[in-house]
XYZ file of C-alpha atoms in Angstrom:
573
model
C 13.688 -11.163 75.200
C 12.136 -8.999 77.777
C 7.981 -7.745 76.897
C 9.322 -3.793 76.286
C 11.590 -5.161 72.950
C 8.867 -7.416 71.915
C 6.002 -5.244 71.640
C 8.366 -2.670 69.817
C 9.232 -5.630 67.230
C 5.356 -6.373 67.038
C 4.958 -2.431 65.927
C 7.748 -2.662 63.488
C 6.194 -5.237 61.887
C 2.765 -3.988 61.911
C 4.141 -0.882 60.005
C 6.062 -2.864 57.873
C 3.036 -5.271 56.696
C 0.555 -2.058 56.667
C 2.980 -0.138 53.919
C 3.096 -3.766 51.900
C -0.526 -3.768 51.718
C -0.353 -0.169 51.289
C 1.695 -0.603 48.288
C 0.018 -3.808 46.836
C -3.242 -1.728 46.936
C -1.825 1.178 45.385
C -0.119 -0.616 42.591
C -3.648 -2.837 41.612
C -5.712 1.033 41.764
C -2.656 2.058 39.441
C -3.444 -0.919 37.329
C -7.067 -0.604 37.271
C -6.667 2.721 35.992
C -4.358 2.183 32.809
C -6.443 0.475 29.774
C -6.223 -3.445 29.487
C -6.467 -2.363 25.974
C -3.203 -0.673 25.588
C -0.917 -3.633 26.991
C 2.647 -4.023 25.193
C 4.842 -6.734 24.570
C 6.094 -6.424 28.297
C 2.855 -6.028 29.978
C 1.214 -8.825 28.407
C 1.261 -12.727 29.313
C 2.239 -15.658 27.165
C -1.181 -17.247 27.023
C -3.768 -14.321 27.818
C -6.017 -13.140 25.463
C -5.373 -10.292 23.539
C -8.362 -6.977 24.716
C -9.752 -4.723 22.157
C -8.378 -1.395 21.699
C -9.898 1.903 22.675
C -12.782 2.998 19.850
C -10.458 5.861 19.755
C -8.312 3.482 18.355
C -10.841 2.683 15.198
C -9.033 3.323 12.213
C -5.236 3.724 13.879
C -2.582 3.658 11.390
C 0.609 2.901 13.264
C 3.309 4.292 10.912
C 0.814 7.412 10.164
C -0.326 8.149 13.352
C -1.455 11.946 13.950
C 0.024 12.329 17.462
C 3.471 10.803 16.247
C 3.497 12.717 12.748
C 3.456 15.905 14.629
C 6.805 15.227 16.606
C 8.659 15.441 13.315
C 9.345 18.878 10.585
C 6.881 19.353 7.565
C 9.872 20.246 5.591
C 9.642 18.566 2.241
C 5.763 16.779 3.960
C 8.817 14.524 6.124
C 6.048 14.520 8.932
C 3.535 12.491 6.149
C 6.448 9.768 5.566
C 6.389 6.511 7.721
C 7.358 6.916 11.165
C 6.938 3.725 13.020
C 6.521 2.908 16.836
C 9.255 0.849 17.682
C 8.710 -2.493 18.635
C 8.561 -2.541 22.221
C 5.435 0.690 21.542
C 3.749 -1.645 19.433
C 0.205 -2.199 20.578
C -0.860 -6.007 21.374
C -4.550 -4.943 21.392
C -6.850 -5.953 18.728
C -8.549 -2.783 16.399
C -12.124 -2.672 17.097
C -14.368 -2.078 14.581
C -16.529 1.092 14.608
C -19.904 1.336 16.010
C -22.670 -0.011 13.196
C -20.126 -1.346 10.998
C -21.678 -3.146 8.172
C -20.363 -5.826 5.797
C -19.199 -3.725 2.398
C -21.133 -3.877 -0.569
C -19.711 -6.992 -2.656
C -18.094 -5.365 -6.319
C -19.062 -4.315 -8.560
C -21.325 -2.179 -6.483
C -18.808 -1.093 -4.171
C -17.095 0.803 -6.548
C -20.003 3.261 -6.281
C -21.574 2.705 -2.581
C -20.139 2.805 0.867
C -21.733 2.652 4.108
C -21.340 5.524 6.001
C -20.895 3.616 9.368
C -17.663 1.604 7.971
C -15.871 5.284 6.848
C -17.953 7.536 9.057
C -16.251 10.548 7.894
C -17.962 13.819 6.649
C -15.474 16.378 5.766
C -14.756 15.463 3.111
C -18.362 15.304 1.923
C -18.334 18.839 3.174
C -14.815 20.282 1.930
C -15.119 18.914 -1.973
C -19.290 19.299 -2.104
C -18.671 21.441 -5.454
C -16.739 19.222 -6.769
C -18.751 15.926 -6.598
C -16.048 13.805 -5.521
C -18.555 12.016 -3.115
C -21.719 12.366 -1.582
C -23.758 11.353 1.457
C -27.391 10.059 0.991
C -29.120 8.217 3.733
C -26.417 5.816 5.240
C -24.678 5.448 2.692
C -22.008 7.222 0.498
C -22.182 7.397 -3.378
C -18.913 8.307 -5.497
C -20.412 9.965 -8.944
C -16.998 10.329 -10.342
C -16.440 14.067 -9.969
C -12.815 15.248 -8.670
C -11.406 18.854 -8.788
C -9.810 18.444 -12.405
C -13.428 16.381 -13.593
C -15.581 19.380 -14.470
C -17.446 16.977 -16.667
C -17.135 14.142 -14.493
C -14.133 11.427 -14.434
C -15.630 9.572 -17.796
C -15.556 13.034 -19.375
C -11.945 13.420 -18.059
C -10.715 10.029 -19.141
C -12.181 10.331 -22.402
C -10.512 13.589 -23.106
C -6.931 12.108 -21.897
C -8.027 8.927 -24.453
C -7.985 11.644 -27.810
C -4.730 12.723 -26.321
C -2.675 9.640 -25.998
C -0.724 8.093 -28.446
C -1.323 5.088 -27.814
C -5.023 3.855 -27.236
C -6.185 2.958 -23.564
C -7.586 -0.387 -25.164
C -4.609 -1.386 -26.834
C -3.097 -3.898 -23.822
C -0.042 -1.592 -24.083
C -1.157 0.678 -21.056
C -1.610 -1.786 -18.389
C -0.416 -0.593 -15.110
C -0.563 3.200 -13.447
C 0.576 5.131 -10.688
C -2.454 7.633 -9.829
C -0.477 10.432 -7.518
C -3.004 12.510 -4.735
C -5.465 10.185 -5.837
C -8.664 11.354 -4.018
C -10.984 8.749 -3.961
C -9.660 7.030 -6.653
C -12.308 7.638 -9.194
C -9.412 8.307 -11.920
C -8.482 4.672 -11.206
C -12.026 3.482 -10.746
C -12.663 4.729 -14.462
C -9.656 2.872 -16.095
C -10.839 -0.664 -15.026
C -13.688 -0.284 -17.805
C -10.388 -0.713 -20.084
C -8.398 -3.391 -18.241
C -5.636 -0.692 -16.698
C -4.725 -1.379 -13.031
C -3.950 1.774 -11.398
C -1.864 2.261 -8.221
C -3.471 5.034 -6.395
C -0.999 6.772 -3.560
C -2.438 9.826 -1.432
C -0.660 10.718 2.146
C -2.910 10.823 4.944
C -4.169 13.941 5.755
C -6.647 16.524 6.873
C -9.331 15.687 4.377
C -9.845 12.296 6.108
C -8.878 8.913 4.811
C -9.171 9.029 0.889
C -7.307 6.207 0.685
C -9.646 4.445 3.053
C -12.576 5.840 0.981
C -10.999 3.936 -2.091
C -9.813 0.795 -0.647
C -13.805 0.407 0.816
C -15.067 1.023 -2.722
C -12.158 -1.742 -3.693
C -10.175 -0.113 -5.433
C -5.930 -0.156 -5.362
C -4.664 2.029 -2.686
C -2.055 2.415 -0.584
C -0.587 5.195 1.821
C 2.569 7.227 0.262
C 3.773 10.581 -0.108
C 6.393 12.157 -1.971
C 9.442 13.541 0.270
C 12.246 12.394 1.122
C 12.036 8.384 0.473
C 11.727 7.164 -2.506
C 8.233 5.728 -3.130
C 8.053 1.739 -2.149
C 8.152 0.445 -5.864
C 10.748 -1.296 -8.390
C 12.408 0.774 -11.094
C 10.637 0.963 -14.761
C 7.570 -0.956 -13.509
C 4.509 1.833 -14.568
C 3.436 2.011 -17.854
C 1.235 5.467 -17.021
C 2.018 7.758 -14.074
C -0.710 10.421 -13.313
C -1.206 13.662 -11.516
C -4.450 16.094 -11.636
C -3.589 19.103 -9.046
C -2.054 16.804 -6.966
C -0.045 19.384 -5.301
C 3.652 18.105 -5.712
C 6.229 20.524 -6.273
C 7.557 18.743 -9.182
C 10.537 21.296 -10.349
C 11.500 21.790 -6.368
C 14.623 20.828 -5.143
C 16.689 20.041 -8.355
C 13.590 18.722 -9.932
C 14.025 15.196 -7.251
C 9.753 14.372 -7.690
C 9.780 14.240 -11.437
C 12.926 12.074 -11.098
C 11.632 9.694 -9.084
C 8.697 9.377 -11.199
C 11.427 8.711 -13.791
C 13.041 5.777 -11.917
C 9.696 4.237 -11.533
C 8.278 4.430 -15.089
C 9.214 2.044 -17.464
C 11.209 2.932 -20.553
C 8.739 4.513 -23.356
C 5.796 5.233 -19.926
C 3.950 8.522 -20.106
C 3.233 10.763 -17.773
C -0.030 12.752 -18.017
C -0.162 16.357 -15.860
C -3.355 18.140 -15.273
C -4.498 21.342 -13.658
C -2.025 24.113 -12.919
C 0.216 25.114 -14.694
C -0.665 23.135 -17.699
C -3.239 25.526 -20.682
C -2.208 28.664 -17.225
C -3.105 31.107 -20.512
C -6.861 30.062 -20.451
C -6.978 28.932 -16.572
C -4.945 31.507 -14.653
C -7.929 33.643 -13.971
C -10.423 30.628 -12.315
C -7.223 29.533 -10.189
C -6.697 32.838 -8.993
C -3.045 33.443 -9.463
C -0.704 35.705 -11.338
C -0.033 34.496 -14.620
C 3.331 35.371 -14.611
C 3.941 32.724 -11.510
C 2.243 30.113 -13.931
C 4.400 30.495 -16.942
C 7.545 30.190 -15.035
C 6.362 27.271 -13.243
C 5.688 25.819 -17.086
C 9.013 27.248 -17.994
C 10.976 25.118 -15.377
C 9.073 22.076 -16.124
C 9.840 21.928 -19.744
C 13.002 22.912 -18.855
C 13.243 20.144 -16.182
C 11.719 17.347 -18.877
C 14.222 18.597 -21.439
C 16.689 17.216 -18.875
C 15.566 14.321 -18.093
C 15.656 13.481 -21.667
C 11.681 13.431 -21.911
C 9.982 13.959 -24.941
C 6.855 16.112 -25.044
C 4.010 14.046 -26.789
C 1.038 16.835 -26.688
C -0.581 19.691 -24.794
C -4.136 20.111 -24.993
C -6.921 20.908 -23.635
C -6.172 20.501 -19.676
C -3.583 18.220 -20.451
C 0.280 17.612 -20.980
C 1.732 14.090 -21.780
C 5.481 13.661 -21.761
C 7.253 10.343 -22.648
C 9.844 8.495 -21.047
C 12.483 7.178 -23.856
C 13.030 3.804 -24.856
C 16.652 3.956 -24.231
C 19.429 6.325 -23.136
C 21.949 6.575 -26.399
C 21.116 10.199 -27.378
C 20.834 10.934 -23.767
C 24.259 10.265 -23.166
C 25.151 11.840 -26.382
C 23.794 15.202 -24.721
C 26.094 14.923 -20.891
C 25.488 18.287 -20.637
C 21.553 18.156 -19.939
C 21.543 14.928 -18.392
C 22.588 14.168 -15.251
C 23.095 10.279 -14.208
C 22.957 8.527 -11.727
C 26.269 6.889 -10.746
C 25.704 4.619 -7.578
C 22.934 2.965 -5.692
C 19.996 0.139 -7.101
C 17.780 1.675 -8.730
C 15.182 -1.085 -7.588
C 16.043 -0.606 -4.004
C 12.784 1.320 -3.129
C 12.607 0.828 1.145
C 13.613 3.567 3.083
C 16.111 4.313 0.148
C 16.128 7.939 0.098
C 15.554 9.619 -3.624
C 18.067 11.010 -5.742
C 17.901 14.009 -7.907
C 19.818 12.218 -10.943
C 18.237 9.758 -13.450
C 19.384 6.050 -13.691
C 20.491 4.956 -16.845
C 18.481 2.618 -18.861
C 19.774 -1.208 -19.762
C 22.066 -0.610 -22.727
C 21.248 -1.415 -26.230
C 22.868 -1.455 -29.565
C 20.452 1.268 -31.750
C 18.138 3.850 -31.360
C 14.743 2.070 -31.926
C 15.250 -0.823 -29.495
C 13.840 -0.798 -26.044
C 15.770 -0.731 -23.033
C 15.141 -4.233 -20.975
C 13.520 -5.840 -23.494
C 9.866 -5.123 -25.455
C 6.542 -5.989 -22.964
C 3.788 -7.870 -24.490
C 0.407 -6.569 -24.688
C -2.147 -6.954 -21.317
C -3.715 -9.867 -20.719
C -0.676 -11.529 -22.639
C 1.615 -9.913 -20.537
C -0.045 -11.831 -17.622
C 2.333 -15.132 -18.702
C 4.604 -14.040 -20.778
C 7.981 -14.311 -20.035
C 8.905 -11.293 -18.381
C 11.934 -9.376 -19.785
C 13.639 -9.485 -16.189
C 13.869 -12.838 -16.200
C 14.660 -13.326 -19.860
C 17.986 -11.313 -19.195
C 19.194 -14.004 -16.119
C 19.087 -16.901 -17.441
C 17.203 -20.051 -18.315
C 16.937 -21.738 -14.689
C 14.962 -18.703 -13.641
C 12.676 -19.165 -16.265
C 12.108 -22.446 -15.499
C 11.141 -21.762 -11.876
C 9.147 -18.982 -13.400
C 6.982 -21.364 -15.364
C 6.521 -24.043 -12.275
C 5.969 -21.332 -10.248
C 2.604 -20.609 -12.179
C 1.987 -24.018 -12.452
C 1.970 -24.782 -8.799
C 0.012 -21.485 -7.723
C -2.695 -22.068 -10.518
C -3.306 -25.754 -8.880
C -3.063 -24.115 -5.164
C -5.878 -21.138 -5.707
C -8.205 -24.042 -7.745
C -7.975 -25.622 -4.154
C -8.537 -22.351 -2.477
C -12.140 -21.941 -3.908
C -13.204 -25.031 -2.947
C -12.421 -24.002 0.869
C -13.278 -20.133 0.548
C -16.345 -20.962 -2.052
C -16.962 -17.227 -2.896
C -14.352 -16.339 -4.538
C -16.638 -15.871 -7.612
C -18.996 -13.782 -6.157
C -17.684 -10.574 -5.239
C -17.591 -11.183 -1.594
C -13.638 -11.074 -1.854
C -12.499 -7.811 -3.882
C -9.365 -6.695 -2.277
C -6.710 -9.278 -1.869
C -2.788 -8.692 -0.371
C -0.486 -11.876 -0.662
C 2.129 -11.270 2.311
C 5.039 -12.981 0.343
C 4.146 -12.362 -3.404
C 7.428 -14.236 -5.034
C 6.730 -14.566 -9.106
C 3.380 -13.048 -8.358
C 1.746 -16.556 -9.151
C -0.648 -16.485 -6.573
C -1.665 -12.982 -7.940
C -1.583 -14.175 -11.722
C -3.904 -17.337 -11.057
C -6.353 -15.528 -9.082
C -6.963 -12.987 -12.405
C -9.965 -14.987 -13.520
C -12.016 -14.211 -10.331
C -13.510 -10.348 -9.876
C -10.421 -9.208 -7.398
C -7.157 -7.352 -7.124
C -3.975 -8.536 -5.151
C -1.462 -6.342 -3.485
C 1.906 -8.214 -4.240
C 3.732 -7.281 -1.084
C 7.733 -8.179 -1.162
C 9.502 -8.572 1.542
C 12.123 -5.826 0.899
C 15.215 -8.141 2.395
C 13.832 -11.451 0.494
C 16.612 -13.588 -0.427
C 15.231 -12.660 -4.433
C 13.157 -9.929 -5.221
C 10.796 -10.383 -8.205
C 8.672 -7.202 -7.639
C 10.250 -5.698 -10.871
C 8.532 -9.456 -12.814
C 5.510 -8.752 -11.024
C 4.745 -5.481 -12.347
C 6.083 -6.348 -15.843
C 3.401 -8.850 -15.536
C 0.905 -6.455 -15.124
C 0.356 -6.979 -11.936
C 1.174 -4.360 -8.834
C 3.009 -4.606 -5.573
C 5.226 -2.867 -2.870
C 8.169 -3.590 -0.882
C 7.673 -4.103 2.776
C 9.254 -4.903 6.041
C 7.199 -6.876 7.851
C 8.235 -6.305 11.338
C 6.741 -2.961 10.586
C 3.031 -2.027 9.923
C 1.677 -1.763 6.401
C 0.649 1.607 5.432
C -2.883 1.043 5.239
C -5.557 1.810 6.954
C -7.747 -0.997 9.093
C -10.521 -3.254 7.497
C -9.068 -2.601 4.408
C -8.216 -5.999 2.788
C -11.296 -9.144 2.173
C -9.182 -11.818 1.945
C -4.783 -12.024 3.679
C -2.558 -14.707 2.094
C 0.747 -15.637 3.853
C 3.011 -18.486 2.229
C 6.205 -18.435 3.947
C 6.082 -15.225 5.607
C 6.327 -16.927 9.365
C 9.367 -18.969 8.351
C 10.926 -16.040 6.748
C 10.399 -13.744 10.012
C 10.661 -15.993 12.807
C 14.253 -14.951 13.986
C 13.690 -11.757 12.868
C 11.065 -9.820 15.024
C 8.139 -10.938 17.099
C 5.574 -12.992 14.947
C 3.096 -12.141 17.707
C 2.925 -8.217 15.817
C 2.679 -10.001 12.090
C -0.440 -11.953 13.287
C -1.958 -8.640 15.021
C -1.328 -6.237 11.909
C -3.325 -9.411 9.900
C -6.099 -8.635 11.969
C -5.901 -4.833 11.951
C -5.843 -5.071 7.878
C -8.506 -7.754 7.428
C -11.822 -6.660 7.085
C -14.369 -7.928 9.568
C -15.711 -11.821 7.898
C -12.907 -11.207 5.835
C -10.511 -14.621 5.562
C -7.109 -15.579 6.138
C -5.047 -18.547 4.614
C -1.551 -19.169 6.070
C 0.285 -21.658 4.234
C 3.956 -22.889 6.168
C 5.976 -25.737 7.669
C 3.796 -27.630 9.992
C 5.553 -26.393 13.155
C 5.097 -22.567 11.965
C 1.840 -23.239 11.673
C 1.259 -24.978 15.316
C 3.438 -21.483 17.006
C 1.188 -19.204 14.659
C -2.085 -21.188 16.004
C -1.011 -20.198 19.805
C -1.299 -16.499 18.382
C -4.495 -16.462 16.764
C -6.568 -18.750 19.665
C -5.149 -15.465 21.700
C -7.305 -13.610 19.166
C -10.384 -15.568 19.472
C -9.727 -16.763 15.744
C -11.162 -19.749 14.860
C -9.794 -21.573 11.617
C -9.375 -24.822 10.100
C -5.814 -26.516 9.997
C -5.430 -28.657 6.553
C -2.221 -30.865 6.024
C -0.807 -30.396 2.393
C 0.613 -34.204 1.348
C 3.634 -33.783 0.295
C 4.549 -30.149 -1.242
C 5.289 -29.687 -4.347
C 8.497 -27.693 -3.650
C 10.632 -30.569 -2.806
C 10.631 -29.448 0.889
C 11.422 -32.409 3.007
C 9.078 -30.142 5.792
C 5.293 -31.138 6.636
C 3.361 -28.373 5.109
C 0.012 -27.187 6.314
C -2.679 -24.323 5.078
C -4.567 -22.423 8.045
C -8.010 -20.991 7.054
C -9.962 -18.297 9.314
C -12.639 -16.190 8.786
C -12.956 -13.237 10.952
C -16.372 -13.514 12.449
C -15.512 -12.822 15.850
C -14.572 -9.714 15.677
């Protein structure tokens, strides 16, 4: 080859090799420039180590996020529902905790005091000062009980709903309660004192993070919103539902709210309105609007309860308390006001969407029996039979009772590897798989509360038994993020949840939603088949997690599979 093609094939491949290096040096500057922080599932190696998020990225709610609420229509609050990333957006970056974060006062003083740096949030200090809903002295918060409907305080409020109520709060029969626009949660904080568990559900919203105010003070709370969903819980399982001004159009769109706080109470529940237009004859002057508008809104909602076959107990004072009947036979003597539902499960309650119809009750034979069965009084109800199971058969009641026999022997273990279970260090506990609600039910003698979360595809579902147990819960998917917010759980308990979603998403997002929900030194117990357990470990050393791997001899399931418990506490945060 003569000199003249050579040094043209030496330029060719100069130019070649200088746009390769061109390229390679682009690509790495490209790199550099994107966050570490924000890898996904296809940016990110098997065995690296999983960054921190931005600190924009401090209290990110996947399913709730701002920036994607605002791609979807307000119309009927749609926008506040769940709206998930999918799961190749899902973040494999760990939620970093905000600057000064501090560990959260151990209950019972909790439920009164809040460090400013873990919920560093001030409008709504600012927006609900005359009110007295919470206040901000020194670093801290304090919550002295006041809300927009508590003129005299929530104690004066509660006590006032107490003359009202025909039934008495300290009678065992009012045991669990669904607290709607909840605030803070100091309507829920208030009915501990008489051993009521209340449910409290706000949306997120502009006010910042109530529910994250209440969940810090350890109190029940979850994210949820009435639109077009129903709400994530069983049929008939509240004893008490609740709303003070919480801003629902209940009579809107063929009254569909106030039937889907039908569906969820139980047959013979209450449920207590307060604020407008309840006593509008007195109050239409302080809330400023015509009082025309307010007795038609009162009109429709009688109207509306008529319907539903609701029975008005009282109105007084700020209040009105309707009741939910016992059973459906002079309902369906009266077709003409009543209008039933005639398909769907009226426990399906994920991503089902509501109905504006009521679901008939559980037949019975005469007027004074209750629909499903009577409830025994709280703290009996804890281990009574429930009436769900009473109705399928003995078998079930049989695993019922080994069920609590196993978990009470299982927790007694747990406190001798936690070893503060007792001393308010733990106060908000979720159990991932929540079966029977054993766990839940064994770990009643120690100063917590568990969220029972059900997997809503679970080959049984015994959310209904949990809640006539007096205990509380919610159905969840959990290839998708809870709706929580982060560091908002002490203590994470997963028995089967790995097995149960390994061919169904990517366990790698289960782990790294555990960590976003755990509070920092908050603890983790994974209980599973021993080779679970080893693929689960490979996640967690990516977090920086270290735990302690315990074999279990012999379960006492009859599994033929090695079983072993994983314990972390999140100290490396």
């Amino acid at each position: 080859m003569s000199s003249k093609y050579l040094t043209i094939l030496n330029i060719i491949i100069f130019i070649t090799s200088l746009f390769t290096f061109s390229y390679i040096i682009t690509s790495s500057f490209s790199s550099s420039l994107s966050s570490p922080s924000l890898q996904t599932s296809k940016s990110l190696t098997k065995n690296s180590h999983f960054d921190f998020c931005p600190t924009n990225f401090t209290n990110y709610c996947p399913c709730e996020d701002p920036k994607r609420q605002k791609k979807f229509p307000n119309k009927k609050w749609f926008r506040k529902e769940r709206h998930c990333p999918k799961a190749n957006e899902r973040l494999k970056c760990l939620i970093p905790k905000p600057k000064g974060y501090q560990k959260p006062f151990h209950w019972p003083k909790s439920k009164d005091n809040a460090w400013f740096s873990n919920v560093p949030f001030t409008k709504l200090v600012e927006y609900k000062r005359l009110q007295n809903w919470i206040r901000l002295e020194g670093d801290r918060f304090v919550f002295p009980g006041g809300g927009t409907s508590f003129p005299d305080g929530v104690e004066g409020y509660v006590d006032d709903l107490k003359k009202l109520l025909p039934v008495s709060l300290n009678s065992g029969w009012i045991r669990t309660v669904l607290d709607v626009g909840c605030g803070v949660a100091s309507f829920g904080a208030s009915l501990m004192e008489y051993g009521v568990l209340t449910m409290s559900i706000a949306p997120s919203d502009e006010h910042e993070a109530q529910v994250m105010f209440a969940l810090e003070r350890g109190l029940p709370a979850m994210l949820g919103v009435f639109s077009t969903h129903r709400l994530t819980f069983p049929s008939n399982s509240f004893d008490m539902a609740h709303c003070s001004r919480c801003l629902v159009q209940w009579t809107a769109y063929d009254g569909l709210y106030l039937k889907e706080i039908d569906r969820i109470l139980r047959p013979g529940g209450f449920w207590v309105l307060s604020g407008p237009p309840i006593n509008w004859r007195v109050n239409y002057k302080a809330w400023q609007t015509d009082s025309t508008v307010l007795e038609k809104q009162q009109n429709s909602l009688e109207e509306l309860a008529i319907q539903m076959c609701w029975e008005k107990v009282v109105e007084g004072g700020q209040f009105a308390i309707w009741q939910k009947p016992i059973n459906h036979i002079k309902c369906k003597q009266n077709l003409n006001s009543a209008k039933f539902c005639n398909s769907s499960d009226p426990d399906d309650g994920w991503y089902a969407q509501m109905t504006a119809c009521i679901f008939p009750l559980q037949e019975v034979k005469n007027l004074d029996e209750i629909s499903g069965g009577v409830l025994a009084k709280w703290p009996m109800r804890l281990n009574a039979s429930p009436a769900r199971l009473r109705n399928r058969g003995s078998t079930l009641e049989r695993m019922y009772s080994e069920d609590n026999r196993k978990w009470r022997k299982r927790v007694s273990n747990y406190e001798v590897v936690l070893k503060s279970l007792s001393s308010g260090r733990y106060r908000n506990v979720m159990d991932m798989n929540g079966g029977f609600g054993g766990f839940a039910a064994a770990m009643v003698k120690y100063p917590v509360w568990v969220m029972n979360v059900v997997p809503f595809d679970a080959k049984s579902d015994y959310l209904g038994v949990i809640y006539q147990r007096g205990l509380i819960g919610t159905y969840m998917d959990w290839c998708e993020p809870f709706s929580t917010y982060p560091r908002t759980y002490d203590l994470i308990h997963a028995s089967g949840i790995f097995s149960m979603y390994m061919n169904k998403c990517d366990i790698t997002d289960i782990v790294i939603e555990m960590h976003r929900i755990v509070r920092p030194e908050g603890s983790v117990i994974i209980r599973d088949d021993k080779d679970v357990i080893l693929k689960v470990k490979e996640i967690t050393d990516r977090m920086r997690w270290e735990g302690t791997i315990l074999e279990v001899d012999g379960d006492d399931n009859g599994s033929t599979h090695t079983k072993m418990i994983m314990v972390f506490n999140n100290t490396k945060y």
